[in-house]
PDB file of C-alpha atoms and ligand atoms in Angstrom:
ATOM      1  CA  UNK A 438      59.669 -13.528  11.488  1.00 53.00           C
ATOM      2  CA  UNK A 439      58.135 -10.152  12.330  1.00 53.00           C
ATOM      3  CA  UNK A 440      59.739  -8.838  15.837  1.00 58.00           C
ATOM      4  CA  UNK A 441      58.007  -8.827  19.299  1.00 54.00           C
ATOM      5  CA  UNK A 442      56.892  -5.470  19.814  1.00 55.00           C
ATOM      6  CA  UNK A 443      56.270  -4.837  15.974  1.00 64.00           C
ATOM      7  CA  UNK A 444      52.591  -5.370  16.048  1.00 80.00           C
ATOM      8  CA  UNK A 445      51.979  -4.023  19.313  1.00 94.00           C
ATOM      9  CA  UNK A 446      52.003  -0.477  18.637  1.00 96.00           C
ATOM     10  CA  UNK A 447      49.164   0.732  21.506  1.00 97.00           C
ATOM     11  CA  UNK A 448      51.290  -0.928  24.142  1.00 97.00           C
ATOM     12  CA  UNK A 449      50.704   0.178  27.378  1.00 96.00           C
ATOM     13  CA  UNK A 450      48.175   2.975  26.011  1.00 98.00           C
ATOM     14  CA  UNK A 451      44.645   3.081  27.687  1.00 98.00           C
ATOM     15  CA  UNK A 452      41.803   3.396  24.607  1.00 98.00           C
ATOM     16  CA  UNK A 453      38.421   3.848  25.193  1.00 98.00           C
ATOM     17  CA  UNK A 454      35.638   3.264  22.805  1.00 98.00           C
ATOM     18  CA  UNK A 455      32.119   3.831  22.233  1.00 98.00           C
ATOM     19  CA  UNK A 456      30.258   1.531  20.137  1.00 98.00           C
ATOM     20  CA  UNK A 457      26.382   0.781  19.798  1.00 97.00           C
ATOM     21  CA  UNK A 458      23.369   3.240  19.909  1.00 97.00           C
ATOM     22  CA  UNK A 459      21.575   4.588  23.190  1.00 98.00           C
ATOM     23  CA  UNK A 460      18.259   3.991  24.284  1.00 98.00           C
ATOM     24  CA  UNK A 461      16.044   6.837  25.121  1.00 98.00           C
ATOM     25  CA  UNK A 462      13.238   5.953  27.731  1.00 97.00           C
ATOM     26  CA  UNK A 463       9.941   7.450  26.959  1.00 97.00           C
ATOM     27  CA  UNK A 464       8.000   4.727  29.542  1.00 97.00           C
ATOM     28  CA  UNK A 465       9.472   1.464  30.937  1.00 96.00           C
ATOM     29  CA  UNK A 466       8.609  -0.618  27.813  1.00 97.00           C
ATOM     30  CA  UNK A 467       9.512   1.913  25.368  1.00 97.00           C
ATOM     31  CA  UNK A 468      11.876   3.686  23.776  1.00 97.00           C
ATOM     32  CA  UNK A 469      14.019   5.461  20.948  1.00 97.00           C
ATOM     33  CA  UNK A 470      16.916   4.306  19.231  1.00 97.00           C
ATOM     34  CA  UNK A 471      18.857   4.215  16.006  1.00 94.00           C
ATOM     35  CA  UNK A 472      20.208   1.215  13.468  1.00 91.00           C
ATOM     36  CA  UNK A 473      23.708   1.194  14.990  1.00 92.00           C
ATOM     37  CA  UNK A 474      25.054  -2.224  15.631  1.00 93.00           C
ATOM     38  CA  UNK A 475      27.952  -2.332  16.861  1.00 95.00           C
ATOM     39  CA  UNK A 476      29.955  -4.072  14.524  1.00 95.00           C
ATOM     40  CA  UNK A 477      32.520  -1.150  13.616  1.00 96.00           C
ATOM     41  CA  UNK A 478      33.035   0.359  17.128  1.00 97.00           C
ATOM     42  CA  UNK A 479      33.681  -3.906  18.379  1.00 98.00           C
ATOM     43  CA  UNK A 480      36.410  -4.162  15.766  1.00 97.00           C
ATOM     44  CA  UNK A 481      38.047  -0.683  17.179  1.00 98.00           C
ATOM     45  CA  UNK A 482      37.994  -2.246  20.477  1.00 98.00           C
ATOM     46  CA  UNK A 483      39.371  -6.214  18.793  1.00 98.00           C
ATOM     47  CA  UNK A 484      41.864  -4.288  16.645  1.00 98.00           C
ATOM     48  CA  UNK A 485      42.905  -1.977  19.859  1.00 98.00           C
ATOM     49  CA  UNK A 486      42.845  -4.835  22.154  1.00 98.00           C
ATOM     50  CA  UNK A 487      45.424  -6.764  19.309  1.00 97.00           C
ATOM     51  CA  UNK A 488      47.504  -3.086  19.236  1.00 97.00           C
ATOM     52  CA  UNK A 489      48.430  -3.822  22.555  1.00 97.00           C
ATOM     53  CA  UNK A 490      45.993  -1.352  24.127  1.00 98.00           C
ATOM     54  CA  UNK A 491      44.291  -1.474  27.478  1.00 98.00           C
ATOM     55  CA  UNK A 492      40.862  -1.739  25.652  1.00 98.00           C
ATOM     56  CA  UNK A 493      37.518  -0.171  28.278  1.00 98.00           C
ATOM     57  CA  UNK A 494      34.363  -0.414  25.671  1.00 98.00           C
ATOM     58  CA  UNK A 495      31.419   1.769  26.432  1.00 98.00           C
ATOM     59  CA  UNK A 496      28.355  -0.172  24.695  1.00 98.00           C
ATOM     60  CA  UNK A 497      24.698   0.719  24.154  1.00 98.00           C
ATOM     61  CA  UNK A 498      21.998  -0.916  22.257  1.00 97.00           C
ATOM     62  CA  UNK A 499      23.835  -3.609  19.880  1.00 95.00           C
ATOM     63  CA  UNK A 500      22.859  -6.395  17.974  1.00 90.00           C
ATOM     64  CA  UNK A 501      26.397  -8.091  17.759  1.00 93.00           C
ATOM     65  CA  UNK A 502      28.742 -10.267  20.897  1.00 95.00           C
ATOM     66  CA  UNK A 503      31.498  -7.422  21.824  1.00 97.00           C
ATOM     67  CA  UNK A 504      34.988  -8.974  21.639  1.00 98.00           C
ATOM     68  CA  UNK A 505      37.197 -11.097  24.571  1.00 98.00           C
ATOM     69  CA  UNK A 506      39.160  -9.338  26.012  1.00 98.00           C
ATOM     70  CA  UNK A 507      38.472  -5.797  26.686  1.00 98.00           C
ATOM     71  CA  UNK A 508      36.574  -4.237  29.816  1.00 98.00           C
ATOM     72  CA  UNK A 509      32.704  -4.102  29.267  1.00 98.00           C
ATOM     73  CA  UNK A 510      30.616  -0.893  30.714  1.00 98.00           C
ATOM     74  CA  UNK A 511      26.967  -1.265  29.218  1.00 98.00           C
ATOM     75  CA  UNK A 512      24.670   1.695  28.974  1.00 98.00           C
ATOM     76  CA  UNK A 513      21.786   2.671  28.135  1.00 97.00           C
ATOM     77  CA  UNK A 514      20.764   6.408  27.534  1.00 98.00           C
ATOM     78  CA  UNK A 515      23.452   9.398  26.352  1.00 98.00           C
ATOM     79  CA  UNK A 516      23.267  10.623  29.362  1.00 98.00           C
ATOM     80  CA  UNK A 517      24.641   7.816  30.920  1.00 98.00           C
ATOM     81  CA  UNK A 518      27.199   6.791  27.388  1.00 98.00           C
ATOM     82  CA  UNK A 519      28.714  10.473  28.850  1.00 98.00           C
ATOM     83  CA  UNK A 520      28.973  10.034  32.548  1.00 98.00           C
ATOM     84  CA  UNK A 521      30.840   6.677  32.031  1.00 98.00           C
ATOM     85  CA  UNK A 522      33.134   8.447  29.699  1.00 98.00           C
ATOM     86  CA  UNK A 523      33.929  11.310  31.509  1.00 98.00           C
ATOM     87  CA  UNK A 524      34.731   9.166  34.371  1.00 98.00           C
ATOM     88  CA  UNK A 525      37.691   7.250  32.533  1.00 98.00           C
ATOM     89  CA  UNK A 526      38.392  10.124  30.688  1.00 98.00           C
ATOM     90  CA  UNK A 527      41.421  11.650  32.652  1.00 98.00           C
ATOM     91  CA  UNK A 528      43.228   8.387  32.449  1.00 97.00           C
ATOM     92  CA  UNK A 529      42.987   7.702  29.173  1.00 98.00           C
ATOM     93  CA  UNK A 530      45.022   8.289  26.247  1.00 98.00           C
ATOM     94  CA  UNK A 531      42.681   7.956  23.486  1.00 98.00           C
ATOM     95  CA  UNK A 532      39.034   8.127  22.792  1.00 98.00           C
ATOM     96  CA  UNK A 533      37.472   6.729  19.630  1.00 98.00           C
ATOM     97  CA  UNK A 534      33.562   7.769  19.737  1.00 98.00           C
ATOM     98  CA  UNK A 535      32.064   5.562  17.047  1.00 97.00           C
ATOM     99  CA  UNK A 536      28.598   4.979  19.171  1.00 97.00           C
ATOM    100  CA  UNK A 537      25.607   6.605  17.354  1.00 96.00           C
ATOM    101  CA  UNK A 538      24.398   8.830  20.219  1.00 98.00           C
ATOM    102  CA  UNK A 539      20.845  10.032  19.978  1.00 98.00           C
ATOM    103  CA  UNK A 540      20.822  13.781  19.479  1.00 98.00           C
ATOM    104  CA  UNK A 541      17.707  14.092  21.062  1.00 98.00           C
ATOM    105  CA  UNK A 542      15.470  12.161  23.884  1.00 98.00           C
ATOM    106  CA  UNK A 543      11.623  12.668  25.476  1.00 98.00           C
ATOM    107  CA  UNK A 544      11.464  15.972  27.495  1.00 98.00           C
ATOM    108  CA  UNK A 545       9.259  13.465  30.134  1.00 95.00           C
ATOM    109  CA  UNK A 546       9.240   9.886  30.918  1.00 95.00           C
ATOM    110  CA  UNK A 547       6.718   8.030  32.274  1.00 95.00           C
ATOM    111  CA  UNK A 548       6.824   5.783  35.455  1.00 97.00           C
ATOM    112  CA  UNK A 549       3.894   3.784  33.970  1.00 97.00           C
ATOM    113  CA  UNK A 550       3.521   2.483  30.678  1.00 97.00           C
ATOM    114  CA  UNK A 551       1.936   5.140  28.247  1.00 94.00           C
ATOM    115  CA  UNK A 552      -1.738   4.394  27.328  1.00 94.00           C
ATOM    116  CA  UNK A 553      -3.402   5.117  24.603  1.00 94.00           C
ATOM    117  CA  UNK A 554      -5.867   7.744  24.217  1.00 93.00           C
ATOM    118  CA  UNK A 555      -6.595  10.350  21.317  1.00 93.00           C
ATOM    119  CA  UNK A 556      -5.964   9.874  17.513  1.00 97.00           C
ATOM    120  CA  UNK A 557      -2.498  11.271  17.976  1.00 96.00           C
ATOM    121  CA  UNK A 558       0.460  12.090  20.485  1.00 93.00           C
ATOM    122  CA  UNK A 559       2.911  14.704  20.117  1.00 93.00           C
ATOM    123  CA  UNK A 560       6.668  13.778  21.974  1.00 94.00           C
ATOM    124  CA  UNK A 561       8.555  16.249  23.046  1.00 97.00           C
ATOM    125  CA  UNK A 562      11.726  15.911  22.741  1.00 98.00           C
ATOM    126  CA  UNK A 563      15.252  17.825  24.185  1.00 98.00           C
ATOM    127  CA  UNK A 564      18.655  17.804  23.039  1.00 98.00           C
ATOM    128  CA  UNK A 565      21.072  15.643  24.006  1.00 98.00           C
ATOM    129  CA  UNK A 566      24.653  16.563  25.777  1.00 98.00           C
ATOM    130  CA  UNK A 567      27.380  16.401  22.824  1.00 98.00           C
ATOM    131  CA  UNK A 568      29.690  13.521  24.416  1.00 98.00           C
ATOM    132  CA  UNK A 569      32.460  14.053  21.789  1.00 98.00           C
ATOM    133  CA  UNK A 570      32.215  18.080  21.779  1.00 98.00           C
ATOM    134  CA  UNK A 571      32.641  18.132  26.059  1.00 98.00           C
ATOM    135  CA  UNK A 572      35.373  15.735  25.122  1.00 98.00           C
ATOM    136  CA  UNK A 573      37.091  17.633  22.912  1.00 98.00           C
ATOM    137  CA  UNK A 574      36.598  20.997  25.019  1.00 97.00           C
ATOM    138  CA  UNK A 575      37.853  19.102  28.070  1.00 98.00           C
ATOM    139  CA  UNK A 576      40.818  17.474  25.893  1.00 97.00           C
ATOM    140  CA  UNK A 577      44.227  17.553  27.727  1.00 96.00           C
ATOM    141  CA  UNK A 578      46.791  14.974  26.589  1.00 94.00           C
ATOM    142  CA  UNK A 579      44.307  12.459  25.096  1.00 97.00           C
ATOM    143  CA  UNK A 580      44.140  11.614  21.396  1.00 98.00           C
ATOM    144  CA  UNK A 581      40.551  12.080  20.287  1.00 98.00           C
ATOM    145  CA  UNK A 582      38.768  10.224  17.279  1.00 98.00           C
ATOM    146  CA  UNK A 583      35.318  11.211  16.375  1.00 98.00           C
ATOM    147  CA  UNK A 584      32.791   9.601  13.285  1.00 97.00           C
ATOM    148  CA  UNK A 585      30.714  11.288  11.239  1.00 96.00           C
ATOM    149  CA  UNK A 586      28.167   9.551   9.359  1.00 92.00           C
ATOM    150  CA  UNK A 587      26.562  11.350   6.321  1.00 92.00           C
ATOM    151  CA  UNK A 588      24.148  10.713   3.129  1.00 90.00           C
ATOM    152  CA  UNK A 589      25.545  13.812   1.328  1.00 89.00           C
ATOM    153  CA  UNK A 590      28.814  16.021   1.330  1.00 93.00           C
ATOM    154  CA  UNK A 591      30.935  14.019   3.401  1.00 95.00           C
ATOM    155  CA  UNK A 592      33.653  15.934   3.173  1.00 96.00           C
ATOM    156  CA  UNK A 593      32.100  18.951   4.200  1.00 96.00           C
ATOM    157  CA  UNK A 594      30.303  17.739   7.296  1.00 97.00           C
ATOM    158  CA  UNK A 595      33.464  15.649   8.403  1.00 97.00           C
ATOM    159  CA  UNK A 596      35.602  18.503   8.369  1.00 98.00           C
ATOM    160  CA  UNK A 597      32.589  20.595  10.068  1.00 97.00           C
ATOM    161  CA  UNK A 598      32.393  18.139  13.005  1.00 98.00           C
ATOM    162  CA  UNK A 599      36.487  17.207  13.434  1.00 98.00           C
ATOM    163  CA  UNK A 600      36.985  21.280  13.728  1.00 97.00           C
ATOM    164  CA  UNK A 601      33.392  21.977  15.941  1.00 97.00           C
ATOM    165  CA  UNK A 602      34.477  18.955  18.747  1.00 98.00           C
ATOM    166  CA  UNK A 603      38.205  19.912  18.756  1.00 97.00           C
ATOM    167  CA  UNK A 604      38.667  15.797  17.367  1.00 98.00           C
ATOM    168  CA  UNK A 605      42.579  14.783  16.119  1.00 98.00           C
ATOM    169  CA  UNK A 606      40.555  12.836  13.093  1.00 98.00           C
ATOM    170  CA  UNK A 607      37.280  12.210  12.048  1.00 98.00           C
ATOM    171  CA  UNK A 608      36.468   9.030  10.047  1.00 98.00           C
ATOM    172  CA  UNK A 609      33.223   9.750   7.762  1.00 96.00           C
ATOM    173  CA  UNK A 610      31.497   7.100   5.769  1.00 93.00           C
ATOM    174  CA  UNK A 611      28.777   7.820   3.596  1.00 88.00           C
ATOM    175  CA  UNK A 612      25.964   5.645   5.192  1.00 88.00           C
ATOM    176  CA  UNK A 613      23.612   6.182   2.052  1.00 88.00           C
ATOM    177  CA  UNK A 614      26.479   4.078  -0.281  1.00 88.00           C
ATOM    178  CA  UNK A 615      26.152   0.316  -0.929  1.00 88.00           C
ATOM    179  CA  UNK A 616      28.505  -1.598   1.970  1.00 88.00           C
ATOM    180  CA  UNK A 617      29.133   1.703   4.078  1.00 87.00           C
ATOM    181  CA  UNK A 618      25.600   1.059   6.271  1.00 75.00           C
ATOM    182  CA  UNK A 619      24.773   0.700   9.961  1.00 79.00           C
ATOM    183  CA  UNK A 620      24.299  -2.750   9.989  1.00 82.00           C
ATOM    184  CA  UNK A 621      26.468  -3.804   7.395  1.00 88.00           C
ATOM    185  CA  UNK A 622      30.258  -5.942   7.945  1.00 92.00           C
ATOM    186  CA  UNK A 623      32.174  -3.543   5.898  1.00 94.00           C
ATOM    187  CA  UNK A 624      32.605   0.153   5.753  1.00 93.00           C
ATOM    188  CA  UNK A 625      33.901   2.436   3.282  1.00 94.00           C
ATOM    189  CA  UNK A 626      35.505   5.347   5.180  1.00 95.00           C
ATOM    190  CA  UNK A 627      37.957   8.307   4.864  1.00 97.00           C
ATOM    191  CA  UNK A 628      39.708   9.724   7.694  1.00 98.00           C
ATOM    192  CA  UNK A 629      40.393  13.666   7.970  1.00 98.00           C
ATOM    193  CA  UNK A 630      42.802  15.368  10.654  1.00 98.00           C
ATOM    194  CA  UNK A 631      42.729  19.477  10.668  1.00 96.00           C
ATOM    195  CA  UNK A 632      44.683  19.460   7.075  1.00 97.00           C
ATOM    196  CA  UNK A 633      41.543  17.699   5.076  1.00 97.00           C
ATOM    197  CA  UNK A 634      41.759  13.755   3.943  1.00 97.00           C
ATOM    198  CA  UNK A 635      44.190  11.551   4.905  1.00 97.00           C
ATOM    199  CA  UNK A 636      43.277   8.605   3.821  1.00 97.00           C
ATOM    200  CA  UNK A 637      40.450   7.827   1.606  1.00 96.00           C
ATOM    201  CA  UNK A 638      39.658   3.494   1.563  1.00 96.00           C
ATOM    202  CA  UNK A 639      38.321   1.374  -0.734  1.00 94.00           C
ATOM    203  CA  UNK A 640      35.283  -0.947   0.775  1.00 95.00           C
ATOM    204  CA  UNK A 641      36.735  -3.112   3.323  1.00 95.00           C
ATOM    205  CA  UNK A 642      35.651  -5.196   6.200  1.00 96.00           C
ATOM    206  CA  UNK A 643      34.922  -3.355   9.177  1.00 95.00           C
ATOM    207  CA  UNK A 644      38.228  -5.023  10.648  1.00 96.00           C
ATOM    208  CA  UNK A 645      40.489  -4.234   8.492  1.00 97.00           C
ATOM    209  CA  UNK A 646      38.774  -0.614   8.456  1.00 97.00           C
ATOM    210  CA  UNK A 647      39.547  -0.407  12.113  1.00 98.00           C
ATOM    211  CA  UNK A 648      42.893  -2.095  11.571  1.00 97.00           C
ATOM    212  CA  UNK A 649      43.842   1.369   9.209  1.00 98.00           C
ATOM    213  CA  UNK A 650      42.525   3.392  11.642  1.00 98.00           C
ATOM    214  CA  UNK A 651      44.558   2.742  14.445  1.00 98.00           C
ATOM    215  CA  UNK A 652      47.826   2.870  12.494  1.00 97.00           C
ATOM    216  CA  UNK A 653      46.794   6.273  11.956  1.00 98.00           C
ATOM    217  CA  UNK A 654      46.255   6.801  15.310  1.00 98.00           C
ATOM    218  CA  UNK A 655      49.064   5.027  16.722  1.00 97.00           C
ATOM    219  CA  UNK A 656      51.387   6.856  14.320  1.00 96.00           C
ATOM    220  CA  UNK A 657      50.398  10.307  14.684  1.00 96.00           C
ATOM    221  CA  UNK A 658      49.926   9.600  18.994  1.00 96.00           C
ATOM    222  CA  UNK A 659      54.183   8.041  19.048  1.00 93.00           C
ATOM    223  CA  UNK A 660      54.732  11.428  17.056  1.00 91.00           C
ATOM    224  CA  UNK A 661      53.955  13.453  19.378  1.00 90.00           C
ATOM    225  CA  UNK A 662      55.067  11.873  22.241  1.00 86.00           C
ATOM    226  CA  UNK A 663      58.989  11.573  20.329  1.00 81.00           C
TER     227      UNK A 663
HETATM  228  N1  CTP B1018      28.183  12.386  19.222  1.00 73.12           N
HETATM  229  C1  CTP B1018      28.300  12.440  20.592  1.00 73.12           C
HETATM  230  N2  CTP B1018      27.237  12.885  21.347  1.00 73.12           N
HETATM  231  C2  CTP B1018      26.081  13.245  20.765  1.00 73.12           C
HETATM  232  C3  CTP B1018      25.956  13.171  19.354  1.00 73.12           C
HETATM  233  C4  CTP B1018      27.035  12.740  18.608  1.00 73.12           C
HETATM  234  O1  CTP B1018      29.364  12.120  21.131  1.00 73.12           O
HETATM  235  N3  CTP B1018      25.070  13.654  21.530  1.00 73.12           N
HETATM  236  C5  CTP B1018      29.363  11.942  18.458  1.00 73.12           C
HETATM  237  C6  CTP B1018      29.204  10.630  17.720  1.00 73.12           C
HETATM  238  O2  CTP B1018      29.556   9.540  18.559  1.00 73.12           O
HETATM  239  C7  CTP B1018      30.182  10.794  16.565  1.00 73.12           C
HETATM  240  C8  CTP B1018      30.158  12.292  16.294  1.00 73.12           C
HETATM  241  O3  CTP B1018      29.639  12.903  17.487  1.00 73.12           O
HETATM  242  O4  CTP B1018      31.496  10.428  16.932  1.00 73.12           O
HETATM  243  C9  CTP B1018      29.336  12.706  15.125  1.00 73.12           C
HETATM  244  O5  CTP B1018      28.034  12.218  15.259  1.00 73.12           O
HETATM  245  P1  CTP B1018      26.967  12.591  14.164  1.00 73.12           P
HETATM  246  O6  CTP B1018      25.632  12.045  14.555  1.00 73.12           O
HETATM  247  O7  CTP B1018      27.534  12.233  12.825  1.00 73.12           O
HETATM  248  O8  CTP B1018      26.988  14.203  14.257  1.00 73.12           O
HETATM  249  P2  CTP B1018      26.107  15.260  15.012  1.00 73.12           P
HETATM  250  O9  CTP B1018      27.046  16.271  15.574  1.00 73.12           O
HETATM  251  O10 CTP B1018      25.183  14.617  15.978  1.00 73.12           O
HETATM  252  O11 CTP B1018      25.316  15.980  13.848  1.00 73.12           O
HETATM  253  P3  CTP B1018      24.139  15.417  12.880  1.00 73.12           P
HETATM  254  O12 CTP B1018      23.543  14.167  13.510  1.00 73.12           O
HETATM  255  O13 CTP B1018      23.183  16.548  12.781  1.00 73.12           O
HETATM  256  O14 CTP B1018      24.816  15.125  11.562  1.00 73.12           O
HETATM  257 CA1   CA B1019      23.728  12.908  15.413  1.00 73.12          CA
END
């Protein structure tokens, strides 16, 4: 019989995670978004929640139920994804950012519903605040996960993002492989600290992918503490 205690290893920690795509507004009835669903930042937050961890899951757009069990704040826009982040973010002890945040949204948008005029319409579009880069430049004791999904040179573009957003580890899937796609129930991932890989998986369930995760996470996070 395993002990009590023995498969709680986030006990007691506070984890917050992103999970879903924004919404941009460009009038009330329409707007931008991306193919996230969900699915891997909701088994973070089951996994977590299982880990013993105080789970708080930030959600956009998703096309997926999020787990029992953890505290629910919905947005919509990045904008908003970062002000309900920032405002847990001194309290807790680790962030996992797997929401697909859109890098850019309309310069303008309308009160009214857009209508339709000329043969074509040019959007204008601004960058987005970098949730996981303020994050990691704000970073005091928390443990800080970021994702980085690629269709080419993973490795490369991980290790570019975990080192640019001052992240603890990056997990990067390659989106453009079979069973590693937004919508899909399994991933195939490999997580990076400063060092390079540290673990490369096999295609697994988006579970069991979060499952390895946070036994990273909780390893490395009781290692520092001891
Ligand atoms: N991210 C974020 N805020 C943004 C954009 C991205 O917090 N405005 C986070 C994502 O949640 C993810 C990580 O940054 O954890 C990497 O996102 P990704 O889209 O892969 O990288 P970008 O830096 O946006 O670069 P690009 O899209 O050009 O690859
Ligand atoms: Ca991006």
């Amino acid at each position: 019989m395993m002990r009590e205690g023995a498969h709680k290893p986030l006990a007691g920690k506070k984890v917050l995670i992103t999970a879903g795509g924004t919404i941009e507004r460009l009038d009330p009835v329409r707007y931008l978004t991306n193919d996230s669903s969900g699915k891997m930042g909701f088994a973070l937050a089951a996994s977590a929640r299982d880990s013993g961890a105080e789970v708080t899951l930030v959600m956009g757009r998703t096309s997926e139920l999020p787990p029992d069990g953890v505290a629910l704040v919905r947005v919509e826009s990045a904008q908003e994804m970062l002000e309900a982040v920032l405002e847990r973010y001194a309290q807790t002890d680790l962030v996992i950012k797997s929401a697909a945040v859109a890098d850019y949204r309309p310069v303008f948008r309308a009160d009214k519903k857009i209508k339709k005029s000329g043969e074509r319409l040019v959007l204008e579009l601004e960058k987005t605040t970098d949730i996981l880069q303020t994050l990691g430049e704000l970073k005091t004791k928390q443990y800080l996960i970021g994702f980085a999904a690629e269709t080419g040179d993973l490795d490369r573009y991980a290790m570019d993002k975990l080192q640019r957003k001052h992240c603890d580890l990056i997990v990067g899937n390659d989106v453009s492989q079979a069973g590693a796609g937004f919508n899909s129930d399994t991933n195939i991932i490999r997580i990076y600290d400063k060092a390079g890989i540290v673990e490369s998986l096999p295609l697994m369930s988006k579970l069991e992918t979060a499952r390895r995760i946070l036994a990273v996470a909780a390893e490395r996070m009781a290692h520092l503490e001891s």
